[in-house]
Amino acid sequence: MQYNPGWDNSSVNLLHVQAVGPRDSLHYVWSSIGAPAVLLVATQSPSSALRVNWSQLLSPSPAGAIWIEPPDSVVYSTAVVFTKLFEFSEAKPSGELFYPTYDLAKFSWDSLNHTLNHTALTAELRGVPATDPGGGFSNGSLAFRITAYESSGRAEHLPSLLHTADSSQVEFVLAGVAPRGNSSRFVLEVATVEEAGAVRRLRAQRSIDDEYTPTIFEVLSLVAESQNSSSTLGFLQWKATAYGSRSPRREDSIQCRAQGLHEANWGLPVATILQAYFGHSLGSTCTISALNVSFGGEEGEVYREKRYLSWSVLLGFGEPPRDTFSPLVISITAVALGTPLAMLLLGSCVLLLAQRRRYSEYEPIN
């Protein structure tokens, strides 16, 4: 993990996370220059390196300021950007009432270096609006908690996402922010950037196994697929829940919904790492897709009471991890299905034996 590689000033944030394998390497580049975003690059060289031209990156024309060496080692690159936070309330009977949007490109972000933990491979990007006329963020903040992994496993806290060494987790946290309505709900806009030849699709998978995330039976994946071979190139994966507590429990669950994937016919905020890497192709050959993720039921009472919201999403390369049925669930299912079957077989055997035995009150004649 490198913070602002080649730059001593902490007024901007750029975090480079690199995973090196025997024949390849993966790069995650997180930044709050413009809207908070992450650039994901997979290479076929274990010695590939990130290069940053800082003077160009911080200029009004940052195209070409970020690249990977050697350039021909790059096999796939994509990006995810968190653009806006919407707030609305279910004002009855007049319908939905939307409040002014929080544009994350206009936030003021704390130095990420203060929260960087090289041992735990974690960091936190925390910010507030540069101007906050309503005072909603006077006692609160918005944050993205980043976690990288060295091996496969499962996150310690709910929703206990299954991860591999090829993936990283980001947790979106809204803490202490005053809602502007009695029944406010929040919506986070997430955009993805794909180069020519790849397309994003939203998948939903349901399972009867909720051992690791109680009462949640749905996993959503936003996957990038190759248009030529239909192979999966990268993914975002999350469970259909958020939580209203710093130490989440089942009863702290907040409803989470994905409100349709669509092409975004708008430009990304100026001076981001995405423009620095993709250059002029960002507005021509690249495909930009957007997805709105909403939090809270119709009443929004959990956040109003606790003033805390956290949502975890996994990012990575290749196919998203898939949960298999745990031994506990397999045992319970075997008992639940096996007991009636065993009783049926035993009953059938008893009936067959009873039919073969014949009873009579007469003695046989010799």
mmCIF file of C-alpha atoms in Angstrom:
data_model
loop_
_atom_site.group_PDB
_atom_site.id
_atom_site.type_symbol
_atom_site.label_atom_id
_atom_site.label_comp_id
_atom_site.label_asym_id
_atom_site.label_seq_id
_atom_site.Cartn_x
_atom_site.Cartn_y
_atom_site.Cartn_z
ATOM 1 C CA MET A 1 0.000 0.000 0.000
ATOM 2 C CA GLN A 2 1.407 3.410 -1.036
ATOM 3 C CA TYR A 3 0.005 6.811 -0.127
ATOM 4 C CA ASN A 4 0.563 9.546 -2.735
ATOM 5 C CA PRO A 5 3.537 7.746 -4.371
ATOM 6 C CA GLY A 6 6.099 10.330 -5.521
ATOM 7 C CA TRP A 7 4.292 13.248 -3.833
ATOM 8 C CA ASP A 8 4.942 14.662 -0.355
ATOM 9 C CA ASN A 9 1.866 16.890 -0.026
ATOM 10 C CA SER A 10 -1.113 15.419 1.871
ATOM 11 C CA SER A 11 -3.629 18.001 0.605
ATOM 12 C CA VAL A 12 -4.900 15.387 -1.883
ATOM 13 C CA ASN A 13 -5.500 11.659 -1.481
ATOM 14 C CA LEU A 14 -4.261 8.860 -3.745
ATOM 15 C CA LEU A 15 -3.843 5.343 -2.339
ATOM 16 C CA HIS A 16 -2.217 2.633 -4.446
ATOM 17 C CA VAL A 17 -2.828 -0.980 -3.419
ATOM 18 C CA GLN A 18 -0.955 -3.633 -5.392
ATOM 19 C CA ALA A 19 -1.352 -7.423 -5.208
ATOM 20 C CA VAL A 20 1.561 -9.325 -6.780
ATOM 21 C CA GLY A 21 1.268 -12.899 -8.011
ATOM 22 C CA PRO A 22 3.815 -15.258 -9.631
ATOM 23 C CA ARG A 23 2.775 -14.280 -13.193
ATOM 24 C CA ASP A 24 0.615 -11.158 -12.813
ATOM 25 C CA SER A 25 -0.319 -8.266 -10.562
ATOM 26 C CA LEU A 26 -3.449 -6.288 -9.673
ATOM 27 C CA HIS A 27 -3.637 -2.549 -9.016
ATOM 28 C CA TYR A 28 -6.278 -0.652 -7.020
ATOM 29 C CA VAL A 29 -5.931 3.137 -7.105
ATOM 30 C CA TRP A 30 -8.244 4.997 -4.696
ATOM 31 C CA SER A 31 -8.553 8.766 -4.772
ATOM 32 C CA SER A 32 -10.682 11.724 -3.659
ATOM 33 C CA ILE A 33 -9.433 14.068 -6.384
ATOM 34 C CA GLY A 34 -12.811 15.108 -7.728
ATOM 35 C CA ALA A 35 -15.417 12.530 -6.751
ATOM 36 C CA PRO A 36 -14.150 9.554 -4.702
ATOM 37 C CA ALA A 37 -13.226 6.778 -7.120
ATOM 38 C CA VAL A 38 -11.187 3.610 -7.533
ATOM 39 C CA LEU A 39 -9.297 2.522 -10.632
ATOM 40 C CA LEU A 40 -8.814 -1.245 -11.061
ATOM 41 C CA VAL A 41 -6.107 -2.545 -13.421
ATOM 42 C CA ALA A 42 -5.084 -6.167 -14.031
ATOM 43 C CA THR A 43 -1.720 -6.861 -15.660
ATOM 44 C CA GLN A 44 0.089 -9.981 -16.839
ATOM 45 C CA SER A 45 3.403 -8.904 -15.331
ATOM 46 C CA PRO A 46 4.397 -9.309 -11.654
ATOM 47 C CA SER A 47 6.711 -6.303 -12.024
ATOM 48 C CA SER A 48 4.179 -3.840 -13.453
ATOM 49 C CA ALA A 49 4.244 -0.435 -11.754
ATOM 50 C CA LEU A 50 2.003 2.599 -11.320
ATOM 51 C CA ARG A 51 3.281 5.914 -12.646
ATOM 52 C CA VAL A 52 1.829 9.342 -11.741
ATOM 53 C CA ASN A 53 2.646 12.731 -13.240
ATOM 54 C CA TRP A 54 1.500 14.857 -10.310
ATOM 55 C CA SER A 55 1.770 18.275 -11.905
ATOM 56 C CA GLN A 56 -0.362 17.096 -14.808
ATOM 57 C CA LEU A 57 -2.789 15.218 -12.530
ATOM 58 C CA LEU A 58 -3.547 18.373 -10.542
ATOM 59 C CA SER A 59 -3.828 20.539 -13.653
ATOM 60 C CA PRO A 60 -7.071 21.405 -15.488
ATOM 61 C CA SER A 61 -6.119 18.815 -18.176
ATOM 62 C CA PRO A 62 -5.151 15.592 -16.346
ATOM 63 C CA ALA A 63 -5.503 13.190 -19.319
ATOM 64 C CA GLY A 64 -2.501 10.853 -19.430
ATOM 65 C CA ALA A 65 -1.261 11.693 -15.930
ATOM 66 C CA ILE A 66 -1.676 8.085 -14.669
ATOM 67 C CA TRP A 67 -0.422 4.984 -16.466
ATOM 68 C CA ILE A 68 0.932 1.481 -15.856
ATOM 69 C CA GLU A 69 4.386 0.362 -16.956
ATOM 70 C CA PRO A 70 4.904 -1.576 -19.114
ATOM 71 C CA PRO A 71 1.742 -0.438 -20.963
ATOM 72 C CA ASP A 72 1.435 -3.686 -22.946
ATOM 73 C CA SER A 73 1.128 -5.697 -19.712
ATOM 74 C CA VAL A 74 -2.390 -4.339 -19.022
ATOM 75 C CA VAL A 75 -5.079 -6.929 -19.805
ATOM 76 C CA TYR A 76 -8.113 -5.259 -18.207
ATOM 77 C CA SER A 77 -8.959 -1.943 -16.592
ATOM 78 C CA THR A 78 -12.148 -0.513 -15.145
ATOM 79 C CA ALA A 79 -13.211 2.094 -12.601
ATOM 80 C CA VAL A 80 -15.902 2.763 -10.016
ATOM 81 C CA VAL A 81 -16.861 6.263 -8.901
ATOM 82 C CA PHE A 82 -19.213 7.327 -6.112
ATOM 83 C CA THR A 83 -20.810 10.456 -7.483
ATOM 84 C CA LYS A 84 -23.817 11.705 -5.496
ATOM 85 C CA LEU A 85 -25.862 11.175 -2.355
ATOM 86 C CA PHE A 86 -29.580 11.852 -2.669
ATOM 87 C CA GLU A 87 -32.003 12.374 0.188
ATOM 88 C CA PHE A 88 -35.777 12.245 -0.070
ATOM 89 C CA SER A 89 -38.760 11.609 2.160
ATOM 90 C CA GLU A 90 -42.044 9.818 1.590
ATOM 91 C CA ALA A 91 -44.165 12.910 2.127
ATOM 92 C CA LYS A 92 -47.774 11.747 2.162
ATOM 93 C CA PRO A 93 -50.113 12.424 0.442
ATOM 94 C CA SER A 94 -47.997 14.590 -1.872
ATOM 95 C CA GLY A 95 -45.572 11.764 -2.711
ATOM 96 C CA GLU A 96 -41.753 11.862 -2.687
ATOM 97 C CA LEU A 97 -40.002 15.065 -1.626
ATOM 98 C CA PHE A 98 -36.373 15.415 -2.790
ATOM 99 C CA TYR A 99 -33.893 17.646 -0.995
ATOM 100 C CA PRO A 100 -30.837 19.330 -2.597
ATOM 101 C CA THR A 101 -28.330 16.694 -3.722
ATOM 102 C CA TYR A 102 -24.977 16.152 -2.009
ATOM 103 C CA ASP A 103 -22.382 16.205 -4.825
ATOM 104 C CA LEU A 104 -19.424 14.131 -3.575
ATOM 105 C CA ALA A 105 -17.083 15.890 -6.024
ATOM 106 C CA LYS A 106 -17.628 19.050 -3.956
ATOM 107 C CA PHE A 107 -16.741 17.487 -0.597
ATOM 108 C CA SER A 108 -13.715 18.366 1.503
ATOM 109 C CA TRP A 109 -11.807 15.179 2.385
ATOM 110 C CA ASP A 110 -9.511 14.509 5.346
ATOM 111 C CA SER A 111 -6.013 13.189 4.751
ATOM 112 C CA LEU A 112 -6.235 9.454 4.195
ATOM 113 C CA ASN A 113 -2.696 9.056 5.543
ATOM 114 C CA HIS A 114 -3.948 9.537 9.138
ATOM 115 C CA THR A 115 -6.043 6.350 8.942
ATOM 116 C CA LEU A 116 -3.712 4.196 6.831
ATOM 117 C CA ASN A 117 -2.878 0.878 8.531
ATOM 118 C CA HIS A 118 -0.219 -1.111 6.635
ATOM 119 C CA THR A 119 -0.604 -4.125 8.924
ATOM 120 C CA ALA A 120 -4.375 -4.503 8.686
ATOM 121 C CA LEU A 121 -4.373 -3.206 5.069
ATOM 122 C CA THR A 122 -7.094 -0.667 5.845
ATOM 123 C CA ALA A 123 -7.692 3.041 5.314
ATOM 124 C CA GLU A 124 -10.597 5.465 5.675
ATOM 125 C CA LEU A 125 -11.546 8.351 3.422
ATOM 126 C CA ARG A 126 -13.747 10.768 5.392
ATOM 127 C CA GLY A 127 -15.310 14.000 4.162
ATOM 128 C CA VAL A 128 -17.959 16.704 4.559
ATOM 129 C CA PRO A 129 -19.485 19.136 2.047
ATOM 130 C CA ALA A 130 -17.258 22.133 1.311
ATOM 131 C CA THR A 131 -20.360 24.285 1.831
ATOM 132 C CA ASP A 132 -23.212 23.056 4.015
ATOM 133 C CA PRO A 133 -25.973 25.696 4.193
ATOM 134 C CA GLY A 134 -28.427 23.330 5.873
ATOM 135 C CA GLY A 135 -25.951 22.260 8.555
ATOM 136 C CA GLY A 136 -26.753 18.561 8.109
ATOM 137 C CA PHE A 137 -23.049 17.641 8.376
ATOM 138 C CA SER A 138 -22.289 19.897 11.359
ATOM 139 C CA ASN A 139 -21.957 16.840 13.629
ATOM 140 C CA GLY A 140 -21.528 14.152 11.023
ATOM 141 C CA SER A 141 -19.489 12.879 8.091
ATOM 142 C CA LEU A 142 -19.507 10.588 5.087
ATOM 143 C CA ALA A 143 -16.746 7.981 4.775
ATOM 144 C CA PHE A 144 -15.435 5.145 2.624
ATOM 145 C CA ARG A 145 -13.554 2.470 4.591
ATOM 146 C CA ILE A 146 -11.176 0.512 2.398
ATOM 147 C CA THR A 147 -9.908 -3.003 3.170
ATOM 148 C CA ALA A 148 -7.478 -5.060 1.072
ATOM 149 C CA TYR A 149 -6.966 -8.813 1.532
ATOM 150 C CA GLU A 150 -3.954 -11.121 1.338
ATOM 151 C CA SER A 151 -5.940 -14.363 1.266
ATOM 152 C CA SER A 152 -9.429 -15.804 1.022
ATOM 153 C CA GLY A 153 -11.782 -15.550 3.964
ATOM 154 C CA ARG A 154 -14.851 -13.817 5.312
ATOM 155 C CA ALA A 155 -15.287 -10.327 6.772
ATOM 156 C CA GLU A 156 -15.511 -10.301 10.556
ATOM 157 C CA HIS A 157 -18.567 -8.052 10.860
ATOM 158 C CA LEU A 158 -21.970 -8.281 9.205
ATOM 159 C CA PRO A 159 -22.783 -8.734 6.380
ATOM 160 C CA SER A 160 -19.732 -11.059 6.471
ATOM 161 C CA LEU A 161 -18.924 -10.894 2.766
ATOM 162 C CA LEU A 162 -16.860 -13.775 1.370
ATOM 163 C CA HIS A 163 -13.653 -12.473 -0.230
ATOM 164 C CA THR A 164 -10.544 -13.659 -2.065
ATOM 165 C CA ALA A 165 -7.032 -12.241 -2.418
ATOM 166 C CA ASP A 166 -8.140 -10.780 -5.779
ATOM 167 C CA SER A 167 -10.727 -8.516 -4.151
ATOM 168 C CA SER A 168 -11.036 -5.502 -1.841
ATOM 169 C CA GLN A 169 -13.922 -4.245 0.268
ATOM 170 C CA VAL A 170 -15.238 -0.715 0.636
ATOM 171 C CA GLU A 171 -17.732 0.240 3.328
ATOM 172 C CA PHE A 172 -19.879 3.315 2.773
ATOM 173 C CA VAL A 173 -20.596 4.986 6.147
ATOM 174 C CA LEU A 174 -22.946 7.849 6.946
ATOM 175 C CA ALA A 175 -22.504 8.836 10.609
ATOM 176 C CA GLY A 176 -24.132 11.646 12.560
ATOM 177 C CA VAL A 177 -25.589 13.385 9.503
ATOM 178 C CA ALA A 178 -28.883 15.076 10.389
ATOM 179 C CA PRO A 179 -31.745 14.033 8.075
ATOM 180 C CA ARG A 180 -33.679 16.906 6.522
ATOM 181 C CA GLY A 181 -37.046 15.186 6.897
ATOM 182 C CA ASN A 182 -38.951 13.072 9.416
ATOM 183 C CA SER A 183 -38.855 10.011 7.171
ATOM 184 C CA SER A 184 -35.747 10.617 5.077
ATOM 185 C CA ARG A 185 -34.229 7.927 2.893
ATOM 186 C CA PHE A 186 -30.785 8.072 1.300
ATOM 187 C CA VAL A 187 -29.702 6.969 -2.174
ATOM 188 C CA LEU A 188 -26.063 6.552 -3.250
ATOM 189 C CA GLU A 189 -25.265 6.874 -6.953
ATOM 190 C CA VAL A 190 -22.514 4.500 -8.135
ATOM 191 C CA ALA A 191 -21.045 4.768 -11.639
ATOM 192 C CA THR A 192 -18.754 2.359 -13.499
ATOM 193 C CA VAL A 193 -16.435 2.924 -16.461
ATOM 194 C CA GLU A 194 -15.748 0.181 -18.990
ATOM 195 C CA GLU A 195 -13.493 0.309 -22.028
ATOM 196 C CA ALA A 196 -14.709 -0.887 -25.437
ATOM 197 C CA GLY A 197 -15.488 -4.609 -25.509
ATOM 198 C CA ALA A 198 -16.933 -4.899 -21.995
ATOM 199 C CA VAL A 199 -20.429 -4.335 -20.620
ATOM 200 C CA ARG A 200 -21.900 -4.237 -17.114
ATOM 201 C CA ARG A 201 -24.830 -6.432 -16.032
ATOM 202 C CA LEU A 202 -26.713 -6.679 -12.731
ATOM 203 C CA ARG A 203 -27.250 -10.172 -11.310
ATOM 204 C CA ALA A 204 -29.354 -11.270 -8.352
ATOM 205 C CA GLN A 205 -28.841 -14.602 -6.590
ATOM 206 C CA ARG A 206 -31.102 -15.991 -3.869
ATOM 207 C CA SER A 207 -30.264 -18.740 -1.396
ATOM 208 C CA ILE A 208 -31.946 -20.472 1.542
ATOM 209 C CA ASP A 209 -28.648 -20.282 3.469
ATOM 210 C CA ASP A 210 -28.494 -17.154 5.655
ATOM 211 C CA GLU A 211 -26.087 -18.513 8.281
ATOM 212 C CA TYR A 212 -23.524 -15.705 7.909
ATOM 213 C CA THR A 213 -26.024 -12.878 7.306
ATOM 214 C CA PRO A 214 -29.243 -13.750 9.184
ATOM 215 C CA THR A 215 -32.566 -13.033 7.416
ATOM 216 C CA ILE A 216 -30.775 -11.910 4.205
ATOM 217 C CA PHE A 217 -31.262 -14.350 1.342
ATOM 218 C CA GLU A 218 -30.201 -12.233 -1.655
ATOM 219 C CA VAL A 219 -26.776 -11.366 -3.084
ATOM 220 C CA LEU A 220 -26.415 -8.783 -5.851
ATOM 221 C CA SER A 221 -23.503 -8.585 -8.296
ATOM 222 C CA LEU A 222 -22.692 -5.887 -10.831
ATOM 223 C CA VAL A 223 -20.423 -7.809 -13.207
ATOM 224 C CA ALA A 224 -18.375 -6.711 -16.208
ATOM 225 C CA GLU A 225 -18.608 -9.200 -19.068
ATOM 226 C CA SER A 226 -16.645 -9.462 -22.285
ATOM 227 C CA GLN A 227 -18.906 -8.954 -25.299
ATOM 228 C CA ASN A 228 -16.892 -11.465 -27.336
ATOM 229 C CA SER A 229 -16.553 -14.417 -24.941
ATOM 230 C CA SER A 230 -19.131 -13.650 -22.196
ATOM 231 C CA SER A 231 -16.382 -14.222 -19.630
ATOM 232 C CA THR A 232 -16.569 -12.220 -16.397
ATOM 233 C CA LEU A 233 -13.817 -9.607 -16.105
ATOM 234 C CA GLY A 234 -14.638 -7.863 -12.824
ATOM 235 C CA PHE A 235 -17.406 -7.316 -10.306
ATOM 236 C CA LEU A 236 -19.021 -5.389 -7.489
ATOM 237 C CA GLN A 237 -20.857 -7.633 -5.026
ATOM 238 C CA TRP A 238 -23.017 -6.865 -2.008
ATOM 239 C CA LYS A 239 -25.815 -8.348 0.083
ATOM 240 C CA ALA A 240 -29.252 -6.761 0.051
ATOM 241 C CA THR A 241 -28.851 -5.059 3.409
ATOM 242 C CA ALA A 242 -27.225 -2.151 5.192
ATOM 243 C CA TYR A 243 -26.841 -1.679 8.946
ATOM 244 C CA GLY A 244 -27.617 1.067 11.456
ATOM 245 C CA SER A 245 -24.959 0.339 14.085
ATOM 246 C CA ARG A 246 -21.172 0.442 14.456
ATOM 247 C CA SER A 247 -21.356 -3.126 15.815
ATOM 248 C CA PRO A 248 -24.073 -4.479 13.522
ATOM 249 C CA ARG A 249 -26.525 -7.136 14.627
ATOM 250 C CA ARG A 250 -29.463 -8.746 12.858
ATOM 251 C CA GLU A 251 -31.943 -6.271 14.367
ATOM 252 C CA ASP A 252 -29.892 -3.321 13.009
ATOM 253 C CA SER A 253 -30.593 -4.316 9.408
ATOM 254 C CA ILE A 254 -31.702 -1.573 6.997
ATOM 255 C CA GLN A 255 -33.411 -2.385 3.723
ATOM 256 C CA CYS A 256 -31.135 -1.990 0.683
ATOM 257 C CA ARG A 257 -32.369 -1.897 -2.920
ATOM 258 C CA ALA A 258 -30.654 -1.516 -6.305
ATOM 259 C CA GLN A 259 -32.733 0.738 -8.526
ATOM 260 C CA GLY A 260 -31.865 -0.439 -12.014
ATOM 261 C CA LEU A 261 -28.660 -0.212 -14.054
ATOM 262 C CA HIS A 262 -28.681 2.361 -16.858
ATOM 263 C CA GLU A 263 -26.277 4.116 -19.186
ATOM 264 C CA ALA A 264 -25.224 7.514 -17.888
ATOM 265 C CA ASN A 265 -25.270 10.236 -20.503
ATOM 266 C CA TRP A 266 -23.289 12.706 -18.420
ATOM 267 C CA GLY A 267 -19.637 13.531 -17.898
ATOM 268 C CA LEU A 268 -17.765 12.531 -14.769
ATOM 269 C CA PRO A 269 -16.461 15.284 -12.475
ATOM 270 C CA VAL A 270 -13.409 17.146 -13.767
ATOM 271 C CA ALA A 271 -9.854 16.293 -12.611
ATOM 272 C CA THR A 272 -10.447 12.756 -11.375
ATOM 273 C CA ILE A 273 -8.077 9.807 -11.662
ATOM 274 C CA LEU A 274 -10.462 8.352 -14.229
ATOM 275 C CA GLN A 275 -9.815 11.148 -16.703
ATOM 276 C CA ALA A 276 -6.114 10.909 -15.882
ATOM 277 C CA TYR A 277 -6.017 7.201 -16.815
ATOM 278 C CA PHE A 278 -8.618 6.784 -19.565
ATOM 279 C CA GLY A 279 -7.918 10.160 -21.159
ATOM 280 C CA HIS A 280 -10.081 11.336 -24.034
ATOM 281 C CA SER A 281 -11.578 7.848 -24.507
ATOM 282 C CA LEU A 282 -13.624 8.470 -21.357
ATOM 283 C CA GLY A 283 -16.127 10.503 -23.349
ATOM 284 C CA SER A 284 -15.945 8.512 -26.598
ATOM 285 C CA THR A 285 -15.263 4.757 -26.543
ATOM 286 C CA CYS A 286 -15.770 4.083 -22.838
ATOM 287 C CA THR A 287 -19.189 3.065 -21.504
ATOM 288 C CA ILE A 288 -20.399 4.759 -18.338
ATOM 289 C CA SER A 289 -23.158 2.987 -16.389
ATOM 290 C CA ALA A 290 -24.874 4.188 -13.231
ATOM 291 C CA LEU A 291 -26.747 2.423 -10.456
ATOM 292 C CA ASN A 292 -28.712 3.927 -7.564
ATOM 293 C CA VAL A 293 -28.592 2.061 -4.244
ATOM 294 C CA SER A 294 -31.287 3.120 -1.767
ATOM 295 C CA PHE A 295 -31.269 2.548 1.984
ATOM 296 C CA GLY A 296 -34.168 2.340 4.392
ATOM 297 C CA GLY A 297 -37.790 1.287 4.365
ATOM 298 C CA GLU A 298 -40.687 3.605 3.778
ATOM 299 C CA GLU A 299 -40.497 5.043 7.294
ATOM 300 C CA GLY A 300 -36.699 5.313 7.611
ATOM 301 C CA GLU A 301 -36.865 4.950 11.390
ATOM 302 C CA VAL A 302 -33.588 3.057 11.929
ATOM 303 C CA TYR A 303 -31.376 5.867 10.652
ATOM 304 C CA ARG A 304 -33.473 8.595 12.261
ATOM 305 C CA GLU A 305 -33.022 6.956 15.665
ATOM 306 C CA LYS A 306 -29.352 5.948 15.462
ATOM 307 C CA ARG A 307 -27.922 8.417 12.914
ATOM 308 C CA TYR A 308 -25.712 5.680 11.489
ATOM 309 C CA LEU A 309 -25.695 3.815 8.173
ATOM 310 C CA SER A 310 -23.124 1.382 6.770
ATOM 311 C CA TRP A 311 -23.176 -0.525 3.485
ATOM 312 C CA SER A 312 -20.417 -2.945 2.413
ATOM 313 C CA VAL A 313 -19.513 -3.855 -1.168
ATOM 314 C CA LEU A 314 -16.776 -6.114 -2.542
ATOM 315 C CA LEU A 315 -14.757 -5.153 -5.648
ATOM 316 C CA GLY A 316 -12.512 -7.471 -7.588
ATOM 317 C CA PHE A 317 -11.423 -9.233 -10.751
ATOM 318 C CA GLY A 318 -12.911 -12.323 -12.382
ATOM 319 C CA GLU A 319 -15.992 -14.143 -11.096
ATOM 320 C CA PRO A 320 -17.463 -12.901 -7.789
ATOM 321 C CA PRO A 321 -17.104 -15.324 -4.853
ATOM 322 C CA ARG A 322 -20.008 -17.716 -4.350
ATOM 323 C CA ASP A 323 -21.184 -19.039 -1.041
ATOM 324 C CA THR A 324 -21.705 -22.792 -0.864
ATOM 325 C CA PHE A 325 -24.047 -24.466 1.592
ATOM 326 C CA SER A 326 -22.354 -24.665 4.986
ATOM 327 C CA PRO A 327 -22.073 -28.013 6.878
ATOM 328 C CA LEU A 328 -24.591 -26.720 9.428
ATOM 329 C CA VAL A 329 -27.245 -26.009 6.791
ATOM 330 C CA ILE A 330 -26.530 -29.316 5.038
ATOM 331 C CA SER A 331 -26.981 -31.180 8.353
ATOM 332 C CA ILE A 332 -30.245 -29.377 9.171
ATOM 333 C CA THR A 333 -31.582 -30.022 5.668
ATOM 334 C CA ALA A 334 -30.585 -33.699 5.843
ATOM 335 C CA VAL A 335 -32.393 -34.124 9.156
ATOM 336 C CA ALA A 336 -35.458 -32.195 8.007
ATOM 337 C CA LEU A 337 -35.802 -34.191 4.793
ATOM 338 C CA GLY A 338 -34.378 -37.479 6.014
ATOM 339 C CA THR A 339 -36.601 -37.951 9.085
ATOM 340 C CA PRO A 340 -39.961 -38.001 7.186
ATOM 341 C CA LEU A 341 -38.408 -40.255 4.522
ATOM 342 C CA ALA A 342 -37.132 -42.681 7.156
ATOM 343 C CA MET A 343 -40.565 -42.756 8.853
ATOM 344 C CA LEU A 344 -42.237 -43.412 5.479
ATOM 345 C CA LEU A 345 -39.908 -46.318 4.717
ATOM 346 C CA LEU A 346 -40.357 -47.771 8.213
ATOM 347 C CA GLY A 347 -44.153 -47.517 7.975
ATOM 348 C CA SER A 348 -44.137 -49.225 4.577
ATOM 349 C CA CYS A 349 -42.063 -52.117 5.955
ATOM 350 C CA VAL A 350 -44.445 -52.565 8.912
ATOM 351 C CA LEU A 351 -47.484 -52.704 6.582
ATOM 352 C CA LEU A 352 -45.826 -55.275 4.335
ATOM 353 C CA LEU A 353 -44.946 -57.494 7.279
ATOM 354 C CA ALA A 354 -48.471 -57.190 8.691
ATOM 355 C CA GLN A 355 -50.026 -58.290 5.387
ATOM 356 C CA ARG A 356 -47.859 -61.414 5.223
ATOM 357 C CA ARG A 357 -48.879 -62.650 8.695
ATOM 358 C CA ARG A 358 -52.307 -64.382 8.739
ATOM 359 C CA TYR A 359 -54.199 -64.888 11.968
ATOM 360 C CA SER A 360 -56.951 -67.565 12.502
ATOM 361 C CA GLU A 361 -59.002 -68.924 15.467
ATOM 362 C CA TYR A 362 -59.115 -72.477 13.954
ATOM 363 C CA GLU A 363 -56.550 -75.213 14.389
ATOM 364 C CA PRO A 364 -55.181 -76.606 11.142
ATOM 365 C CA ILE A 365 -56.559 -80.043 10.121
ATOM 366 C CA ASN A 366 -53.886 -82.701 9.958
#
